[in-house]
Amino acid sequence: MTFTTVRDRIFAGGEWHAPDTNAQVIVESPVDYSEVGRAVEGSAADVDLAVRAAREAFDNGPWPRMSYAERADWIDKLADELERRGGETADLITAEIGQPVRLSRPWGGVRPVVHLRYYAKLAREAALEQERPNMGRAGTSIVRREPLGVAALIVPWNHPQASMTLKLSPALAAGCTVVIKPAPETPLDIFNLAEATTAIGFPPGVINIVPGGRETGQALIEHEGIDKIGFTGSSATGRHIAALAGSRLIPVTLELGGKSAGIILESADLDSVFESLRVASFENTGQTCALLSRILAPRAMYDTVRDRLVDLARDLRVGDPLDEQTEMGPLVSRRIYDRVTGMITAAKDSGATLLAGDTQLPDRGYYVAPTIVTDAALDSAIAQDEVFGPVVLLHPYDDVDEAVRIANGSRYGLAGAVYGDPDTALEVARRIETGSIGINGYRPDLAQPYGGYKDSGLGREFAPEAIWSYQEVKSIWR
Ligand code: NAD
């Protein structure tokens, strides 16, 4: 058994602290089950220390009192430092979750830097106060945005750095201080952020980190020193967090699960559809919330689409995450492996047809072959529940109204795409109940808001909207 990384301290107030207990999270390689590393499992006392540090930095420190431009300079410095560590961060993510290097490098090494720099730029352009003409009397009043306070940032393992910096960057730009709780599957890569802050002398207490699982997260959301919760994870946990935040009347932003539809119109160019679905349906071994996990095809094209989808699933390169050619690695953990394989078996038992699923897999590791499911009843579990694995459903439809009905017949509403002639596709896209949808592809853009309808979330990330979600609005009437 080789330990590669041990993180036995929590990071609070710009310093490393011995934890309150000896409890640790052990990270097991999903490729060969060896121990990748271990980290502190934060107790309620550790959480308290981190929240107090964040509170002190917010109440008495310089961060919320700086100008936007000063904060932007710090955020850019942090981005530069993380860029230097990007390769190491990406390698850690690959070790933790088996994410292929061709994904972990851009998503774990580069995206965090892109996110920070984008919000530094927005902060430079932002106005703290806006003068607005009054309606009932002459003159103007002032509308001012003030940071909310201490934000708890709770993130999942699937794109650990990207989902974390999608919260951290706007929270910092807004003037908040933060306590980050990474997922128990990815408690190691996060500490590169802590080291980057100490390397550049980032104001202490602004960024604090306590790894751990559910109980650590629970202690954090219950802490009275928290003023806002930014959460990415499952809808079940999101609902629980929203209820708790509701009881304290503090704001939450929730980025939750999805079961998004890719609608293929008769006018679609199938070559480009399948080029798009290679990533849009299967990226990260199906462990990405916004994937198109339901494909809707016109009945006249159904057989062709089915055959090509099966060919695509068989063509995906599944294997060693360290191989540059590998597109799909293993699932993250035994827990997720058992859940995904259990859902596939249950789908078969309920009468659905399983296609593909016969890719040759490595002997060891939590690998699941890309699988296409047809003939699933629209209200069946496999058609309604998020799998979070390489499983894609195919449904036929008779006319566009039926396609819209099927797409919207989900309790989720996170993403989606419509493939076909752009004008018709746009008309269909307007009818889908979802937070974001692509035309002839699904390519999220940081400058536009991203988030979910229905069970897929509350509030929006990306774009200036994310900064506003970490701020209060004050009107100064004159
Ligand atoms: P999860 O909800 O179990 O865990 C997510 C995070 O919440 C982890 O850090 C976990 O430790 C923490 N947590 C769990 N219980 C908690 C509690 N009671 N209080 C505070 N924190 C708690 O989710 P998961 O299964 O690990 O992650 C996968 C899910 O995340 C999927 O449903 C996926 O769709 C979703 N996701 C959504 C987006 C998005 O942007 N919408 C992005 C990535 C993942």
Coordinates of C-alpha atoms and ligand atoms in Angstrom, one line a residue:
M1 CA 0.0 0.0 0.0
T2 CA 1.6 3.3 -1.0
F3 CA 0.4 6.6 0.4
T4 CA 1.0 9.3 -2.1
T5 CA -0.6 12.2 -0.4
V6 CA -1.4 12.8 3.3
R7 CA -3.3 16.0 4.3
D8 CA -3.6 15.8 8.1
R9 CA -4.3 19.5 8.7
I10 CA -7.2 21.8 8.2
F11 CA -6.6 25.2 6.6
A12 CA -8.1 28.1 8.5
G13 CA -7.1 31.8 9.0
G14 CA -4.2 31.3 6.5
E15 CA -2.6 28.6 8.8
W16 CA -2.5 24.8 9.1
H17 CA -4.2 23.5 12.2
A18 CA -4.1 20.0 13.7
P19 CA -7.6 18.6 13.6
D20 CA -9.7 18.1 16.7
T21 CA -9.9 14.3 16.2
N22 CA -7.9 11.6 14.4
A23 CA -10.7 10.8 12.0
Q24 CA -9.6 10.6 8.4
V25 CA -11.0 10.1 4.9
I26 CA -9.2 7.5 2.9
V27 CA -9.1 7.8 -0.8
E28 CA -9.1 4.6 -2.7
S29 CA -8.0 4.4 -6.4
P30 CA -11.0 3.4 -8.5
V31 CA -8.5 1.9 -11.0
D32 CA -6.6 -0.6 -8.7
Y33 CA -8.1 -0.1 -5.2
S34 CA -4.8 1.1 -3.8
E35 CA -4.7 3.9 -1.3
V36 CA -4.2 7.2 -3.1
G37 CA -4.0 9.2 0.1
R38 CA -5.8 10.3 3.2
A39 CA -7.1 13.5 4.6
V40 CA -8.6 14.9 7.7
E41 CA -12.3 14.3 8.3
G42 CA -13.3 17.6 9.8
S43 CA -15.3 17.5 13.0
A44 CA -17.8 20.1 14.2
A45 CA -15.0 21.7 16.2
D46 CA -12.8 21.9 13.0
V47 CA -15.7 23.5 11.1
D48 CA -16.2 26.0 13.9
L49 CA -12.5 27.0 13.7
A50 CA -12.7 27.5 10.0
V51 CA -16.0 29.5 10.2
R52 CA -14.6 31.7 13.0
A53 CA -11.5 32.4 10.8
A54 CA -13.8 33.3 7.9
R55 CA -16.0 35.4 10.1
E56 CA -13.1 37.3 11.6
A57 CA -11.7 38.0 8.0
F58 CA -15.1 39.2 7.0
D59 CA -16.0 41.3 10.0
N60 CA -12.6 42.8 10.7
G61 CA -10.3 42.0 7.8
P62 CA -9.6 44.0 4.6
W63 CA -11.2 41.7 2.0
P64 CA -14.8 43.0 2.0
R65 CA -13.6 46.6 2.4
M66 CA -11.3 46.5 -0.6
S67 CA -12.3 48.0 -3.9
Y68 CA -13.3 45.6 -6.7
A69 CA -10.1 46.4 -8.4
E70 CA -8.0 45.5 -5.4
R71 CA -9.8 42.2 -5.0
A72 CA -9.4 41.5 -8.8
D73 CA -5.7 41.9 -8.4
W74 CA -5.6 39.3 -5.7
I75 CA -7.8 36.9 -7.7
D76 CA -5.6 37.2 -10.7
K77 CA -2.5 36.5 -8.5
L78 CA -4.3 33.4 -7.2
A79 CA -5.1 32.3 -10.7
D80 CA -1.4 32.7 -11.8
E81 CA -0.3 30.6 -8.8
L82 CA -2.9 27.9 -9.5
E83 CA -1.9 27.8 -13.1
R84 CA 1.6 26.9 -12.1
R85 CA 0.2 24.1 -10.0
G86 CA -2.3 23.0 -12.7
G87 CA -0.5 19.8 -13.8
E88 CA -0.1 18.6 -10.3
T89 CA -3.7 19.3 -9.5
A90 CA -4.9 17.5 -12.6
D91 CA -2.8 14.4 -11.7
L92 CA -4.2 14.3 -8.2
I93 CA -7.8 14.4 -9.6
T94 CA -6.9 11.5 -12.0
A95 CA -5.6 9.5 -9.0
E96 CA -8.6 10.4 -6.8
I97 CA -11.5 9.7 -9.2
G98 CA -9.9 7.9 -12.2
Q99 CA -10.8 10.8 -14.5
P100 CA -8.8 10.5 -17.8
V101 CA -5.9 12.9 -18.1
R102 CA -7.4 14.3 -21.2
L103 CA -10.2 15.6 -19.0
S104 CA -8.5 16.3 -15.7
R105 CA -5.9 18.6 -17.4
P106 CA -8.4 21.0 -18.9
W107 CA -11.1 20.6 -16.1
G108 CA -8.9 20.4 -13.1
G109 CA -5.8 22.2 -14.2
V110 CA -7.0 25.0 -16.5
R111 CA -10.7 25.7 -15.8
P112 CA -10.1 27.0 -12.3
V113 CA -7.7 29.5 -13.7
V114 CA -10.2 30.5 -16.4
H115 CA -12.9 30.9 -13.8
L116 CA -10.8 33.1 -11.5
R117 CA -9.6 35.3 -14.3
Y118 CA -13.1 35.8 -15.7
Y119 CA -14.4 36.9 -12.3
A120 CA -11.4 39.2 -11.8
K121 CA -12.3 40.8 -15.1
L122 CA -15.9 41.2 -14.1
A123 CA -15.0 42.6 -10.7
R124 CA -12.8 45.3 -12.5
E125 CA -15.8 46.2 -14.6
A126 CA -18.4 46.1 -11.8
A127 CA -19.8 49.2 -10.1
L128 CA -20.3 48.9 -6.4
E129 CA -23.0 51.6 -6.5
Q130 CA -25.5 52.5 -9.2
E131 CA -27.4 55.8 -9.4
R132 CA -31.0 55.3 -10.5
P133 CA -33.7 57.9 -11.3
N134 CA -36.5 58.0 -8.8
M135 CA -40.0 57.4 -9.9
G136 CA -42.2 59.3 -7.4
R137 CA -40.0 62.4 -6.9
A138 CA -37.1 64.2 -8.5
G139 CA -33.5 63.1 -8.2
T140 CA -31.8 59.8 -8.0
S141 CA -31.2 57.1 -5.4
I142 CA -28.3 54.7 -4.9
V143 CA -28.5 51.0 -5.4
R144 CA -25.5 49.3 -3.7
R145 CA -24.4 45.7 -3.7
E146 CA -22.7 44.5 -0.5
P147 CA -21.1 41.1 0.1
L148 CA -23.3 38.7 2.0
G149 CA -20.7 37.6 4.5
V150 CA -19.3 34.1 5.1
A151 CA -20.2 31.6 2.4
A152 CA -20.1 27.9 2.8
L153 CA -19.1 26.2 -0.4
I154 CA -19.9 22.5 -0.6
V155 CA -18.9 20.6 -3.8
P156 CA -19.0 17.1 -5.3
W157 CA -16.2 15.0 -6.6
N158 CA -17.0 14.8 -10.3
H159 CA -15.3 18.0 -11.5
P160 CA -13.9 19.0 -8.1
Q161 CA -11.9 22.0 -9.0
A162 CA -14.2 23.4 -11.6
S163 CA -17.3 23.2 -9.4
M164 CA -15.4 24.7 -6.5
T165 CA -14.0 27.7 -8.5
L166 CA -17.4 28.4 -10.0
K167 CA -18.4 29.3 -6.5
L168 CA -15.1 30.6 -5.1
S169 CA -14.4 33.0 -7.9
P170 CA -17.7 35.0 -7.8
A171 CA -17.8 34.8 -4.0
L172 CA -14.3 36.4 -3.8
A173 CA -15.2 39.0 -6.4
A174 CA -18.3 39.8 -4.4
G175 CA -16.3 40.4 -1.2
C176 CA -17.3 37.3 0.7
T177 CA -15.0 35.1 2.7
V178 CA -15.5 31.3 2.4
V179 CA -15.3 27.9 4.0
I180 CA -14.9 25.2 1.4
K181 CA -15.9 21.6 2.1
P182 CA -14.8 19.3 -0.7
A183 CA -16.3 15.9 -1.3
P184 CA -14.9 12.9 0.7
E185 CA -13.8 11.3 -2.7
T186 CA -11.7 14.4 -3.5
P187 CA -10.1 15.8 -0.3
L188 CA -6.6 16.0 -1.7
D189 CA -6.5 18.3 -4.8
I190 CA -8.3 21.1 -2.9
F191 CA -5.2 21.7 -0.8
N192 CA -3.3 23.0 -3.8
L193 CA -5.6 26.0 -3.4
A194 CA -4.5 26.4 0.2
E195 CA -0.9 26.2 -0.7
A196 CA -1.3 28.7 -3.5
T197 CA -2.9 31.2 -1.1
T198 CA 0.0 31.0 1.4
A199 CA 2.6 31.1 -1.5
I200 CA 1.3 34.5 -2.6
G201 CA 0.4 35.9 0.9
F202 CA -3.3 36.0 0.1
P203 CA -5.2 37.8 2.9
P204 CA -5.6 35.2 5.7
G205 CA -9.0 33.8 6.6
V206 CA -10.6 34.7 3.3
I207 CA -10.3 31.0 2.1
N208 CA -10.6 28.2 4.6
I209 CA -10.8 24.5 3.9
V210 CA -12.3 21.6 5.9
P211 CA -12.5 18.3 4.2
G212 CA -14.9 15.6 5.2
G213 CA -18.2 13.9 4.3
R214 CA -21.8 14.4 5.1
E215 CA -21.3 15.1 8.9
T216 CA -18.7 17.7 8.2
G217 CA -21.0 19.3 5.7
Q218 CA -23.9 19.1 8.1
A219 CA -21.9 20.9 10.8
L220 CA -21.0 23.6 8.3
I221 CA -24.5 24.3 7.1
E222 CA -25.8 24.4 10.7
H223 CA -23.2 26.8 11.8
E224 CA -24.6 30.2 12.8
G225 CA -21.6 32.0 11.4
I226 CA -22.6 31.1 7.8
D227 CA -24.5 33.7 5.7
K228 CA -24.8 31.9 2.4
I229 CA -24.5 28.4 1.1
G230 CA -23.3 27.6 -2.4
F231 CA -23.9 23.9 -3.1
T232 CA -23.4 21.5 -6.0
G233 CA -24.5 17.9 -5.5
S234 CA -27.5 15.6 -5.6
S235 CA -31.1 16.9 -5.5
A236 CA -31.7 15.0 -2.3
T237 CA -28.9 16.8 -0.4
G238 CA -29.9 20.1 -2.1
R239 CA -33.4 19.8 -0.8
H240 CA -32.1 19.1 2.7
I241 CA -29.8 22.1 2.6
A242 CA -32.5 24.4 1.2
A243 CA -34.8 23.4 4.1
L244 CA -32.2 24.2 6.6
A245 CA -31.2 27.5 5.0
G246 CA -34.9 28.3 4.9
S247 CA -35.2 27.8 8.6
R248 CA -32.5 30.4 9.1
L249 CA -33.5 32.6 6.1
I250 CA -30.1 32.6 4.5
P251 CA -29.8 32.4 0.7
V252 CA -28.6 29.3 -1.1
T253 CA -27.5 28.6 -4.7
L254 CA -28.1 25.0 -5.6
E255 CA -26.6 23.2 -8.6
L256 CA -28.2 19.8 -8.6
G257 CA -28.8 16.7 -10.8
G258 CA -30.1 16.3 -14.3
K259 CA -31.7 14.0 -16.8
S260 CA -31.3 16.2 -19.9
A261 CA -32.7 15.5 -23.3
G262 CA -31.0 15.7 -26.6
I263 CA -33.7 16.1 -29.3
I264 CA -32.8 15.1 -32.8
L265 CA -35.0 16.7 -35.4
E266 CA -35.5 15.2 -38.9
S267 CA -33.4 18.0 -40.4
A268 CA -30.4 17.1 -38.2
D269 CA -27.0 16.3 -39.7
L270 CA -26.4 13.0 -38.0
D271 CA -22.6 13.0 -38.4
S272 CA -22.4 16.2 -36.4
V273 CA -25.0 14.9 -33.9
F274 CA -22.9 11.9 -33.1
E275 CA -19.7 13.9 -33.0
S276 CA -21.4 16.1 -30.4
L277 CA -22.9 13.2 -28.3
R278 CA -19.5 11.6 -27.9
V279 CA -18.8 14.3 -25.3
A280 CA -22.3 15.7 -24.6
S281 CA -23.7 12.3 -23.5
F282 CA -20.6 10.4 -22.3
E283 CA -18.1 12.9 -20.9
N284 CA -16.5 12.0 -17.6
T285 CA -17.8 8.4 -17.8
G286 CA -21.3 9.8 -17.6
Q287 CA -20.6 11.5 -14.3
T288 CA -21.4 15.1 -15.3
C289 CA -24.7 16.7 -14.3
A290 CA -25.5 18.4 -17.6
L291 CA -25.0 15.4 -19.9
L292 CA -27.7 14.5 -22.5
S293 CA -28.7 11.2 -20.9
R294 CA -31.9 10.9 -22.9
I295 CA -31.9 11.0 -26.7
L296 CA -35.2 11.6 -28.5
A297 CA -35.3 10.6 -32.2
P298 CA -38.1 10.9 -34.8
R299 CA -39.7 7.5 -35.4
A300 CA -38.7 7.6 -39.0
M301 CA -35.0 7.9 -38.1
Y302 CA -35.2 5.8 -35.0
D303 CA -33.4 2.7 -36.3
T304 CA -30.6 4.7 -37.8
V305 CA -30.1 6.7 -34.6
R306 CA -30.2 3.6 -32.5
D307 CA -27.6 1.8 -34.6
R308 CA -25.3 4.9 -34.6
L309 CA -25.7 5.4 -30.9
V310 CA -24.7 1.8 -30.3
D311 CA -21.7 2.2 -32.6
L312 CA -20.7 5.3 -30.7
A313 CA -21.0 3.6 -27.3
R314 CA -18.8 0.7 -28.6
D315 CA -16.3 3.1 -30.2
L316 CA -15.5 5.0 -26.9
R317 CA -12.1 4.3 -25.7
V318 CA -12.5 2.9 -22.1
G319 CA -9.4 2.1 -20.1
D320 CA -6.4 3.5 -18.1
P321 CA -7.1 7.1 -17.2
L322 CA -3.3 7.9 -17.5
D323 CA -3.4 6.9 -21.2
E324 CA -3.8 10.1 -23.3
Q325 CA -6.1 8.3 -25.7
T326 CA -8.6 7.1 -23.0
E327 CA -12.0 8.8 -23.1
M328 CA -13.6 6.9 -20.3
G329 CA -12.1 5.8 -17.0
P330 CA -13.7 3.9 -14.2
L331 CA -16.6 5.2 -12.1
V332 CA -15.4 7.1 -9.0
S333 CA -16.1 4.5 -6.3
R334 CA -17.6 1.2 -5.3
R335 CA -20.7 3.1 -4.0
I336 CA -21.4 4.7 -7.4
Y337 CA -20.4 1.5 -9.3
D338 CA -22.9 -0.5 -7.3
R339 CA -25.6 2.1 -7.9
V340 CA -25.0 2.3 -11.6
T341 CA -24.8 -1.4 -12.2
G342 CA -27.9 -1.9 -10.0
M343 CA -29.8 0.6 -12.1
I344 CA -28.8 -1.2 -15.3
T345 CA -29.9 -4.5 -14.0
A346 CA -33.2 -3.1 -12.7
A347 CA -33.8 -1.5 -16.1
K348 CA -33.5 -4.9 -17.8
D349 CA -35.7 -6.5 -15.2
S350 CA -38.4 -3.9 -15.9
G351 CA -38.5 -4.8 -19.6
A352 CA -36.1 -2.3 -21.1
T353 CA -33.6 -3.4 -23.8
L354 CA -29.9 -3.0 -23.2
L355 CA -27.7 -2.4 -26.2
A356 CA -23.9 -2.1 -26.4
G357 CA -22.6 -2.6 -22.9
D358 CA -20.2 -5.3 -24.2
T359 CA -17.0 -3.2 -24.4
Q360 CA -14.0 -5.1 -23.2
L361 CA -13.1 -3.7 -19.8
P362 CA -9.9 -3.8 -17.7
D363 CA -9.9 -6.7 -15.2
R364 CA -9.8 -4.4 -12.2
G365 CA -11.3 -1.1 -11.4
Y366 CA -14.9 0.2 -11.2
Y367 CA -15.4 0.1 -15.0
V368 CA -18.8 0.1 -16.5
A369 CA -19.2 -0.3 -20.3
P370 CA -21.1 2.4 -22.1
T371 CA -24.7 1.2 -22.4
I372 CA -27.7 2.2 -24.5
V373 CA -31.2 1.6 -23.1
T374 CA -34.2 1.4 -25.4
D375 CA -37.9 0.4 -24.9
A376 CA -37.9 1.9 -21.4
A377 CA -41.3 3.1 -20.2
L378 CA -41.3 6.8 -19.9
D379 CA -42.2 6.6 -16.3
S380 CA -39.8 3.9 -15.4
A381 CA -36.9 4.5 -12.9
I382 CA -34.2 4.3 -15.6
A383 CA -36.1 6.9 -17.7
Q384 CA -36.7 9.3 -14.8
D385 CA -33.8 8.9 -12.3
E386 CA -30.3 10.3 -12.7
V387 CA -27.9 7.4 -13.3
F388 CA -24.6 9.5 -13.2
G389 CA -22.9 6.8 -15.2
P390 CA -22.3 5.9 -18.9
V391 CA -25.9 5.0 -19.6
V392 CA -28.0 6.8 -22.3
L393 CA -31.6 6.2 -23.1
L394 CA -33.2 6.4 -26.5
H395 CA -36.9 7.2 -27.0
P396 CA -38.8 7.5 -30.3
Y397 CA -41.3 10.4 -30.9
D398 CA -43.9 10.9 -33.5
D399 CA -44.0 14.7 -33.8
V400 CA -42.3 17.7 -32.2
D401 CA -45.0 18.2 -29.7
E402 CA -44.4 14.7 -28.4
A403 CA -40.7 15.3 -28.3
V404 CA -41.3 18.4 -26.2
R405 CA -43.6 16.5 -23.9
I406 CA -41.1 13.7 -23.3
A407 CA -38.2 16.2 -22.8
N408 CA -40.3 18.1 -20.2
G409 CA -41.7 15.0 -18.6
S410 CA -38.9 14.9 -16.1
R411 CA -38.6 16.3 -12.6
Y412 CA -35.2 17.7 -13.6
G413 CA -34.5 20.7 -15.9
L414 CA -30.7 21.4 -16.1
A415 CA -29.5 21.2 -19.7
G416 CA -30.5 19.9 -23.1
A417 CA -29.8 20.3 -26.8
V418 CA -31.8 20.4 -30.0
Y419 CA -30.2 19.2 -33.2
G420 CA -31.6 20.3 -36.6
D421 CA -32.1 23.3 -38.8
P422 CA -31.2 26.2 -36.5
D423 CA -34.5 28.1 -36.7
T424 CA -36.7 25.1 -35.9
A425 CA -34.2 24.0 -33.3
L426 CA -34.5 27.4 -31.6
E427 CA -38.3 27.3 -31.6
V428 CA -38.1 23.9 -29.9
A429 CA -35.4 25.0 -27.4
R430 CA -37.7 27.9 -26.3
R431 CA -40.3 25.3 -25.3
I432 CA -38.0 23.1 -23.1
E433 CA -38.2 23.6 -19.3
T434 CA -34.5 23.8 -18.6
G435 CA -31.9 26.2 -17.3
S436 CA -29.7 26.0 -20.4
I437 CA -30.0 24.4 -23.8
G438 CA -27.8 24.2 -26.8
I439 CA -28.5 24.4 -30.5
N440 CA -26.7 21.7 -32.5
G441 CA -24.5 20.9 -29.5
Y442 CA -24.2 21.7 -25.8
R443 CA -21.4 24.1 -25.2
P444 CA -21.8 26.0 -21.9
D445 CA -20.4 29.5 -22.0
L446 CA -19.1 31.2 -18.8
A447 CA -20.5 34.5 -19.7
Q448 CA -24.1 33.2 -19.7
P449 CA -26.0 32.1 -16.6
Y450 CA -26.1 28.3 -15.8
G451 CA -28.4 26.5 -13.4
G452 CA -31.5 24.4 -13.1
Y453 CA -35.3 24.5 -13.4
K454 CA -37.3 22.2 -11.1
D455 CA -35.3 19.6 -9.1
S456 CA -32.1 20.7 -10.9
G457 CA -31.5 23.7 -8.7
L458 CA -32.1 27.1 -7.4
G459 CA -30.4 30.3 -8.6
R460 CA -27.7 30.6 -11.2
E461 CA -23.9 30.2 -11.5
F462 CA -21.6 31.6 -14.3
A463 CA -21.9 35.2 -15.6
P464 CA -22.4 38.3 -13.4
E465 CA -25.5 36.6 -11.9
A466 CA -23.1 34.5 -9.8
I467 CA -21.5 37.5 -8.2
W468 CA -24.9 38.9 -7.4
S469 CA -25.8 35.7 -5.6
Y470 CA -23.1 36.4 -3.1
Q471 CA -24.3 40.0 -2.5
E472 CA -27.1 41.8 -0.8
V473 CA -28.8 44.8 -2.4
K474 CA -29.2 48.0 -0.5
S475 CA -31.2 51.0 -1.7
I476 CA -30.1 54.4 -0.3
W477 CA -33.1 56.7 -0.9
R478 CA -32.6 60.4 -1.5
Ligands
NAD1 P1 -24.0 14.5 -2.7 O1 -25.2 15.4 -2.6 O2 -24.1 13.2 -2.0 O3 -22.7 15.2 -2.2 C1 -22.3 16.5 -2.6 C2 -21.6 17.2 -1.5 O4 -22.5 17.5 -0.4 C3 -20.4 16.4 -0.9 O5 -19.4 17.3 -0.6 C4 -21.0 15.8 0.3 O6 -20.1 15.5 1.3 C5 -21.9 17.0 0.8 N1 -23.0 16.6 1.7 C6 -23.7 15.4 1.7 N2 -24.7 15.5 2.6 C7 -24.6 16.7 3.2 C8 -25.3 17.3 4.3 N3 -26.3 16.7 4.9 N4 -24.9 18.6 4.6 C9 -23.9 19.2 3.9 N5 -23.2 18.7 3.0 C10 -23.5 17.4 2.6 O7 -23.8 14.3 -4.3 P2 -22.8 13.3 -5.0 O8 -23.7 12.1 -5.3 O9 -21.6 13.1 -4.3 O10 -22.6 14.1 -6.3 C11 -23.2 13.8 -7.5 C12 -24.4 14.7 -7.7 O11 -24.0 16.1 -7.9 C13 -25.2 14.3 -8.9 O12 -26.6 14.3 -8.6 C14 -25.0 15.4 -9.9 O13 -25.9 15.6 -10.8 C15 -24.7 16.6 -9.0 N6 -24.0 17.6 -9.7 C16 -24.6 18.8 -10.2 C17 -23.9 19.7 -10.9 C18 -24.6 21.0 -11.4 O14 -23.9 21.9 -11.7 N7 -25.9 21.1 -11.4 C19 -22.5 19.6 -11.1 C20 -21.9 18.4 -10.7 C21 -22.6 17.4 -10.0

